[in-house]
Tab-separated table of C-alpha atoms in Angstrom:
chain	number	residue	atom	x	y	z
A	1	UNK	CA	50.545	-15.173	-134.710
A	2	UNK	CA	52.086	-17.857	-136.440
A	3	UNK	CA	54.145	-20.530	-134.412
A	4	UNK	CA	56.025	-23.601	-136.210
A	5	UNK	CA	56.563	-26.361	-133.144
A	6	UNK	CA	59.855	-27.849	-133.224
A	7	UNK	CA	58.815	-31.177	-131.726
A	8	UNK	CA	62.155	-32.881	-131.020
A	9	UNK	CA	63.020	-36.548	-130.869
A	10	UNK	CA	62.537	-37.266	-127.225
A	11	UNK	CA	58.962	-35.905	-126.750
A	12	UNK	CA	57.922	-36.829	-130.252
A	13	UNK	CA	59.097	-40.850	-129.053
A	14	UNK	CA	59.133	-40.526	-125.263
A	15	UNK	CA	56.910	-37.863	-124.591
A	16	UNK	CA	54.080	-36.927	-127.098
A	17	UNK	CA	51.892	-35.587	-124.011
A	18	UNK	CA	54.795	-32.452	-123.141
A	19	UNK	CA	54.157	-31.785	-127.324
A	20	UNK	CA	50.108	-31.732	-126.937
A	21	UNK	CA	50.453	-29.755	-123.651
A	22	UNK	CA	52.640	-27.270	-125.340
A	23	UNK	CA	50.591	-26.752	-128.349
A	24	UNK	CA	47.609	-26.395	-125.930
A	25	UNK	CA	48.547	-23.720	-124.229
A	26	UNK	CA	50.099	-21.135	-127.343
A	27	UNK	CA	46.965	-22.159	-128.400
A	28	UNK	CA	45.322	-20.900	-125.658
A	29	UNK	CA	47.540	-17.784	-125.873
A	30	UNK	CA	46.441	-16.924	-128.961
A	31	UNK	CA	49.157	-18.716	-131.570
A	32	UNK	CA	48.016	-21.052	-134.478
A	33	UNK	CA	50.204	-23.310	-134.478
A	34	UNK	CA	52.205	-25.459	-137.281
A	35	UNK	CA	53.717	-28.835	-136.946
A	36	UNK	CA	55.964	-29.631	-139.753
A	37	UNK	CA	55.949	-33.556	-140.475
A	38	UNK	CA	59.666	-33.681	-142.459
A	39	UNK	CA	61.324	-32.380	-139.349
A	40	UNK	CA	63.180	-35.608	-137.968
A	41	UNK	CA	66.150	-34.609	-135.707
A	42	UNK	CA	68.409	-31.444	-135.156
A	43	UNK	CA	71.486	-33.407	-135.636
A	44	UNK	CA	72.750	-33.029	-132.161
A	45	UNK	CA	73.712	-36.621	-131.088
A	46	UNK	CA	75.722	-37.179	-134.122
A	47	UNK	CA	77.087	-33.714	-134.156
A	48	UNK	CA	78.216	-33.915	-130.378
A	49	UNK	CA	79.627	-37.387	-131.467
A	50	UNK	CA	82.607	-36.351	-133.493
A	51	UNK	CA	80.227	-37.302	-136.770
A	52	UNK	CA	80.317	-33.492	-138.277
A	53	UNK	CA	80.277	-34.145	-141.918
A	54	UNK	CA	77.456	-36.979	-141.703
A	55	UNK	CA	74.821	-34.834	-140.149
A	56	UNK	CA	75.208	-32.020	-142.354
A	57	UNK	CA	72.366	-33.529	-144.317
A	58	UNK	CA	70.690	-33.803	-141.125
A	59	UNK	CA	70.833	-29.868	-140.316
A	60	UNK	CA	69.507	-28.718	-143.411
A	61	UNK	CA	66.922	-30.983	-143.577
A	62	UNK	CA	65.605	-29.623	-139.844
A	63	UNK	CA	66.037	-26.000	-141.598
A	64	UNK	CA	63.910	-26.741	-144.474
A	65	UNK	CA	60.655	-28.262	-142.145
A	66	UNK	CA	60.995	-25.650	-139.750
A	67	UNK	CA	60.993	-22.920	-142.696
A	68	UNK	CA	58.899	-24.385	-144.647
A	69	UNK	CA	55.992	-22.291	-143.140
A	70	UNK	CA	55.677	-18.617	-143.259
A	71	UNK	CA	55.478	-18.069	-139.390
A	72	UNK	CA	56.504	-15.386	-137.163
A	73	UNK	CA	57.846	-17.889	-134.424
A	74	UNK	CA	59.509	-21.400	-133.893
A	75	UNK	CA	59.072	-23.315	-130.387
A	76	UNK	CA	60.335	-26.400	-128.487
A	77	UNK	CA	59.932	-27.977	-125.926
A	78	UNK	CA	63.682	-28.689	-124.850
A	79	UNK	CA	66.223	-25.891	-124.010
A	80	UNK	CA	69.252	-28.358	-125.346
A	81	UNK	CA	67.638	-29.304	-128.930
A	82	UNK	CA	66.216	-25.404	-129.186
A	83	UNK	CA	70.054	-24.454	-128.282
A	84	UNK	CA	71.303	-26.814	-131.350
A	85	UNK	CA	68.847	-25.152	-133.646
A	86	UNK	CA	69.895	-21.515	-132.885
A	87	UNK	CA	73.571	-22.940	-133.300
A	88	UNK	CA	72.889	-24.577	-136.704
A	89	UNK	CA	74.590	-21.588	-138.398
A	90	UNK	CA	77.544	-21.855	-136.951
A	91	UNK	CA	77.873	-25.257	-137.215
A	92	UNK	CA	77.025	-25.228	-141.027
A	93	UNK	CA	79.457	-21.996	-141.571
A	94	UNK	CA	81.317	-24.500	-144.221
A	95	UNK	CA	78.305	-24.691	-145.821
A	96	UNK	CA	76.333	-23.226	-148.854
A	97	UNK	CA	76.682	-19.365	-147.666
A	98	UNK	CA	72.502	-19.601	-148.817
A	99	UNK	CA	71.744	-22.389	-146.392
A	100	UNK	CA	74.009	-20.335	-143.888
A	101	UNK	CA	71.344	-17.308	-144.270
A	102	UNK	CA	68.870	-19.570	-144.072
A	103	UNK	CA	69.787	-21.454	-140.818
A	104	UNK	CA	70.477	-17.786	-139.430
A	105	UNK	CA	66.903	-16.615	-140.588
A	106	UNK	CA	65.978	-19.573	-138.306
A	107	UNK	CA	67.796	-19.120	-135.214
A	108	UNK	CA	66.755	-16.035	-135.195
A	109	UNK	CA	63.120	-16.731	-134.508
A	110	UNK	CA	63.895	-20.108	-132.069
A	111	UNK	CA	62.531	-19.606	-128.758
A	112	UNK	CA	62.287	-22.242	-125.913
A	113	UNK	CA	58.777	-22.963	-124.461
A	114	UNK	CA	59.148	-20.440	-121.179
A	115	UNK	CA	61.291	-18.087	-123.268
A	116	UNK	CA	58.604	-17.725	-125.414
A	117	UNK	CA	55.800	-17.300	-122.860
A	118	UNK	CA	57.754	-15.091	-120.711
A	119	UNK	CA	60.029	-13.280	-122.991
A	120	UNK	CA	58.055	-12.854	-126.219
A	121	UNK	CA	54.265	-13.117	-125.104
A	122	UNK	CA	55.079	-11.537	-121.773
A	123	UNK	CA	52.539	-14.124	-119.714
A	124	UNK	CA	53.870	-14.453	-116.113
A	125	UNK	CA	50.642	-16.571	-114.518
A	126	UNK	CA	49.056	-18.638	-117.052
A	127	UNK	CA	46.020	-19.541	-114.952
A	128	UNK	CA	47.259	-23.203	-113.888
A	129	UNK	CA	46.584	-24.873	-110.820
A	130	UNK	CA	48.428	-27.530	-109.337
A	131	UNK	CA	48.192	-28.137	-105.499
A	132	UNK	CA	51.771	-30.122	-105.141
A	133	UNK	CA	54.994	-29.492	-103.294
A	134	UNK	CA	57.424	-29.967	-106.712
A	135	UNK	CA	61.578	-28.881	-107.051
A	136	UNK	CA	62.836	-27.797	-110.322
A	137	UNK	CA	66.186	-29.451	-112.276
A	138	UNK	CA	67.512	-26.501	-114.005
A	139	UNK	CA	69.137	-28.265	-116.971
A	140	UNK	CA	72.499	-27.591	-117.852
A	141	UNK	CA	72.707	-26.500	-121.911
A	142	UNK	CA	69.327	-24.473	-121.028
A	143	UNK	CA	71.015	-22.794	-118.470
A	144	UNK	CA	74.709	-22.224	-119.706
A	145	UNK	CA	74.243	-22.271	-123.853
A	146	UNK	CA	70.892	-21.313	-123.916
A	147	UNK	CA	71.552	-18.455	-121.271
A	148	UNK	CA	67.882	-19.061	-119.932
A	149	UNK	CA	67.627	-18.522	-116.217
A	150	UNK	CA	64.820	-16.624	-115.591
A	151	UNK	CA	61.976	-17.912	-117.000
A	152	UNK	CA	60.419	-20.872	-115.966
A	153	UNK	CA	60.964	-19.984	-112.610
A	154	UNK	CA	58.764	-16.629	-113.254
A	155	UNK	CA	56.082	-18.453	-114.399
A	156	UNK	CA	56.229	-21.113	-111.824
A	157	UNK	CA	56.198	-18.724	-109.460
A	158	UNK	CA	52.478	-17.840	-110.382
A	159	UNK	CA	51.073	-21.521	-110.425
A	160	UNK	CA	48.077	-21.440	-108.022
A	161	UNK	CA	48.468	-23.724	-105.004
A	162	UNK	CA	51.945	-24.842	-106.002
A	163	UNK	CA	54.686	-24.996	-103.297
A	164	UNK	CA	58.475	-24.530	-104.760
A	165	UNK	CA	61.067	-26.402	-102.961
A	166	UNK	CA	64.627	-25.117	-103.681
A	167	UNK	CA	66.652	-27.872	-105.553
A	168	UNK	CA	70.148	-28.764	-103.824
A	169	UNK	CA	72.925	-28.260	-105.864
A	170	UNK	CA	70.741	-27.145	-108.537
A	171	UNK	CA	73.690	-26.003	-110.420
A	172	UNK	CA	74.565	-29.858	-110.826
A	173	UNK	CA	74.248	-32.061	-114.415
A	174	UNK	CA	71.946	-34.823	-114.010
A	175	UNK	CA	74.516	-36.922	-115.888
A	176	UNK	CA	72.536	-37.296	-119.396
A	177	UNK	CA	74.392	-35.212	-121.291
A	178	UNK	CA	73.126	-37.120	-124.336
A	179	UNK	CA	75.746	-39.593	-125.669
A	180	UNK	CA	77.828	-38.617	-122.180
A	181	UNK	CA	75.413	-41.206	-120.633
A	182	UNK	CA	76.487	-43.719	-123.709
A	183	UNK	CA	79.929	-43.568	-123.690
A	184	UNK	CA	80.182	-42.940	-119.636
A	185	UNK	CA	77.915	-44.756	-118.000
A	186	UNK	CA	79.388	-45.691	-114.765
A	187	UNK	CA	80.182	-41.868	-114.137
A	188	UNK	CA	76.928	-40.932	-115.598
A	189	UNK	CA	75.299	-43.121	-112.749
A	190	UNK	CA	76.930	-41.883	-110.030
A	191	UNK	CA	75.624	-38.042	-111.343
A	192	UNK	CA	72.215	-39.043	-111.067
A	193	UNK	CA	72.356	-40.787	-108.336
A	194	UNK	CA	73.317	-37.153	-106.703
A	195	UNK	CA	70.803	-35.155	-108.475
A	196	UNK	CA	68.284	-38.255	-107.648
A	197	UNK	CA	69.298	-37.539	-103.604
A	198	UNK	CA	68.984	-33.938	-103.974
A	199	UNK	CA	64.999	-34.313	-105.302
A	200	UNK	CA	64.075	-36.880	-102.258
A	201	UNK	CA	66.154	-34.270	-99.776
A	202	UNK	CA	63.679	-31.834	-100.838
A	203	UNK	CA	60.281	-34.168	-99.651
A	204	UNK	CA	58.958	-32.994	-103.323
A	205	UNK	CA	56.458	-35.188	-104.775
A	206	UNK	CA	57.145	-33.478	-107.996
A	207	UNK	CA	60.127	-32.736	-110.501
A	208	UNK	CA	59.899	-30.545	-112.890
A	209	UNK	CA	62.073	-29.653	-115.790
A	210	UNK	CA	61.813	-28.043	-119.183
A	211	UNK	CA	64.536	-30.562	-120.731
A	212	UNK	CA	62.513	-34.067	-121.341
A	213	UNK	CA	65.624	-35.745	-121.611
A	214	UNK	CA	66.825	-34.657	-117.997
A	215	UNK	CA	63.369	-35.692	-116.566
A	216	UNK	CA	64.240	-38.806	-118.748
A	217	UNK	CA	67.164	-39.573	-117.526
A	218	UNK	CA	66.001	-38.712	-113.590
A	219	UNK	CA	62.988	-40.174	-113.484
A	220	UNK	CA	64.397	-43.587	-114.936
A	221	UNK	CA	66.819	-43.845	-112.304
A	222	UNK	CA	64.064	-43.147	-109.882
A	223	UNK	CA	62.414	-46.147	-111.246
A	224	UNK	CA	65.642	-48.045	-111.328
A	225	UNK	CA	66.058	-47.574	-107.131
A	226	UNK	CA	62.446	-48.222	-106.656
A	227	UNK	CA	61.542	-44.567	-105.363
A	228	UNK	CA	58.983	-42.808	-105.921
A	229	UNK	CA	58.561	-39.214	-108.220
A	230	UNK	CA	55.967	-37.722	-110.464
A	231	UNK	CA	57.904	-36.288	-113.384
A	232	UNK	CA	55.880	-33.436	-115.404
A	233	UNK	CA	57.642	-31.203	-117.731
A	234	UNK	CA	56.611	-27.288	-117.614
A	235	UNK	CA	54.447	-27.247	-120.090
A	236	UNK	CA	52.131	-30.140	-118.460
A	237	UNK	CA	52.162	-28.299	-114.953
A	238	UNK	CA	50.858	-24.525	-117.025
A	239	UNK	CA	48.513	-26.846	-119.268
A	240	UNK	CA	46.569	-28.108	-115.613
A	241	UNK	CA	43.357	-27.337	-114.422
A	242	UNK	CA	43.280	-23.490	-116.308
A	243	UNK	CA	41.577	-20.594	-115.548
A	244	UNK	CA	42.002	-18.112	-118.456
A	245	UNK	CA	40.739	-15.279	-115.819
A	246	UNK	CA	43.718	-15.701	-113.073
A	247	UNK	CA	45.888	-14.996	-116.646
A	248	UNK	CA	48.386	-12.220	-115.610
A	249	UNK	CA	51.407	-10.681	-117.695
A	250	UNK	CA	54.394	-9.312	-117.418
A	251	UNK	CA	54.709	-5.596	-115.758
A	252	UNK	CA	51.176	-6.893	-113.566
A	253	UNK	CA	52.767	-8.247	-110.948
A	254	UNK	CA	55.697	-6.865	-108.634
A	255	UNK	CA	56.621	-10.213	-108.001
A	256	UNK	CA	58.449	-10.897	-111.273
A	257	UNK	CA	60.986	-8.864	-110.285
A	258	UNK	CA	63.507	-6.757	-112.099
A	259	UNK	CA	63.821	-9.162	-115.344
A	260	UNK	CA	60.210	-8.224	-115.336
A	261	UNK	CA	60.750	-4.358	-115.483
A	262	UNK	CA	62.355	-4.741	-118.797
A	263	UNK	CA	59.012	-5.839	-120.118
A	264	UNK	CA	56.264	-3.166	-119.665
A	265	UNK	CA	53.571	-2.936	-121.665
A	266	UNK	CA	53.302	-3.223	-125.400
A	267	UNK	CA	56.408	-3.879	-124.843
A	268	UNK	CA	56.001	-7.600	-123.946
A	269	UNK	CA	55.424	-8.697	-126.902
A	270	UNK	CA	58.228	-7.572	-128.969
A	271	UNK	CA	61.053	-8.609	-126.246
A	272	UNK	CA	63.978	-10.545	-127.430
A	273	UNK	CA	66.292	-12.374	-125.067
């Protein structure tokens, strides 16, 4: 299976070890993987900016790296830049109807990092360890544009020695919001400070995340009050300590639930969400 890896700004400047983890483990599922090097940004800051016409360029440059290999799949990292890629056609609707079909082609065959695991490869324990009390920040365009609830909590679930603490007010932005945090900082402040409350109320030592900029943002403030948090994006905590033989997919274990009865059998690997 062929799997292009939509890197995305923040881990490919901020975080380059949530990229290596990631590959790792398709890798270890089985995926050959294909990195792209023209892919520079999926026009989402400017776009969300009010600057429409000016990252046109941008979008269709992101649509020819990512389909410029033949590959069955295309992965991030981030459930906000994967949700500007599978919204590239309709934000490009204006443009050449080709480059419409093209973007669509693309979208079509975008999957976020647990998505993909849970949804497409149907893996529910992917043989990590991690012996840790963490929370999770469920990040908000994952969650409402994205429509991704489900996953990374399934295969969190199945991490060996790793205590889940329930996040306060989960539902709750983080106040990053990309160029929110820019253009309202004082407001954005106060969010975090909240969501920053909410992780120590919880006596985690972890936070987890599958949005680098959220952990960004978080984990900065953290720093910033002089408290204490180990930040580790999914893909680090199902890249730790492995053991291929604890593997376990979807329809194997009762505990996934009803989301998980959807996905029986062969039928793992050919579920969309």
């Amino acid at each position: 299976m062929k799997v292009v890896i939509f890197s995305t700004c923040v881990v490919d400047l901020m975080f380059p070890n949530v990229g290596k983890a990631m590959v790792e483990v398709l890798e270890r599922f089985g995926c050959d993987t294909y990195m792209p090097m023209q892919q520079i940004c999926c026009g989402q800051p400017t776009f969300n900016s009010g600057y429409v016409k000016e990252t046109r360029h941008v979008m269709r440059n992101e649509v020819d790296a990512l389909m410029s290999v033949d590959a069955d799949y295309i992965v991030g990292p981030a459930g906000s830049c994967v949700n500007m890629l599978k919204e590239l056609p309709f934000h490009m609707r204006d443009d050449d109807p080709a480059y419409v079909a093209k973007a669509r082609r693309m979208a079509d065959k975008t999957y976020e990092f647990s998505q993909f695991l849970y949804r497409v490869l149907g893996v529910l324990d992917a043989g990590a360890e991690l012996d840790a009390v963490a929370t999770y920040h469920r990040s908000c365009h994952m969650t409402r544009l994205l429509g991704e609830r489900t996953s990374p909590f399934a295969l969190l679930e199945h991490v060996k020695d790793l205590k889940m603490v329930p996040l306060p007010h989960i539902e709750n932005c983080c106040g990053f919001g990309g160029m929110f945090s820019m253009k309202e900082p004082e407001i954005s402040r106060q969010m975090v400070d909240e969501k920053v409350n909410d992780v120590l109320s919880t006596n985690a030592s972890v936070l987890i995340s599958c949005d680098p900029g959220c952990l960004m943002n978080i984990g900065g403030r953290f720093n910033r009050r002089g408290e204490k948090i180990t930040i580790m994006h999914l893909a680090e905590v199902l890249n730790h300590n492995v053991d291929m033989s604890r593997v376990r997919y979807v329809g194997e274990d009762s505990r996934a639930g009803d989301d998980a009865g959807a996905l029986q059998g062969a039928d793992r690997k050919e579920a969309l969400v």
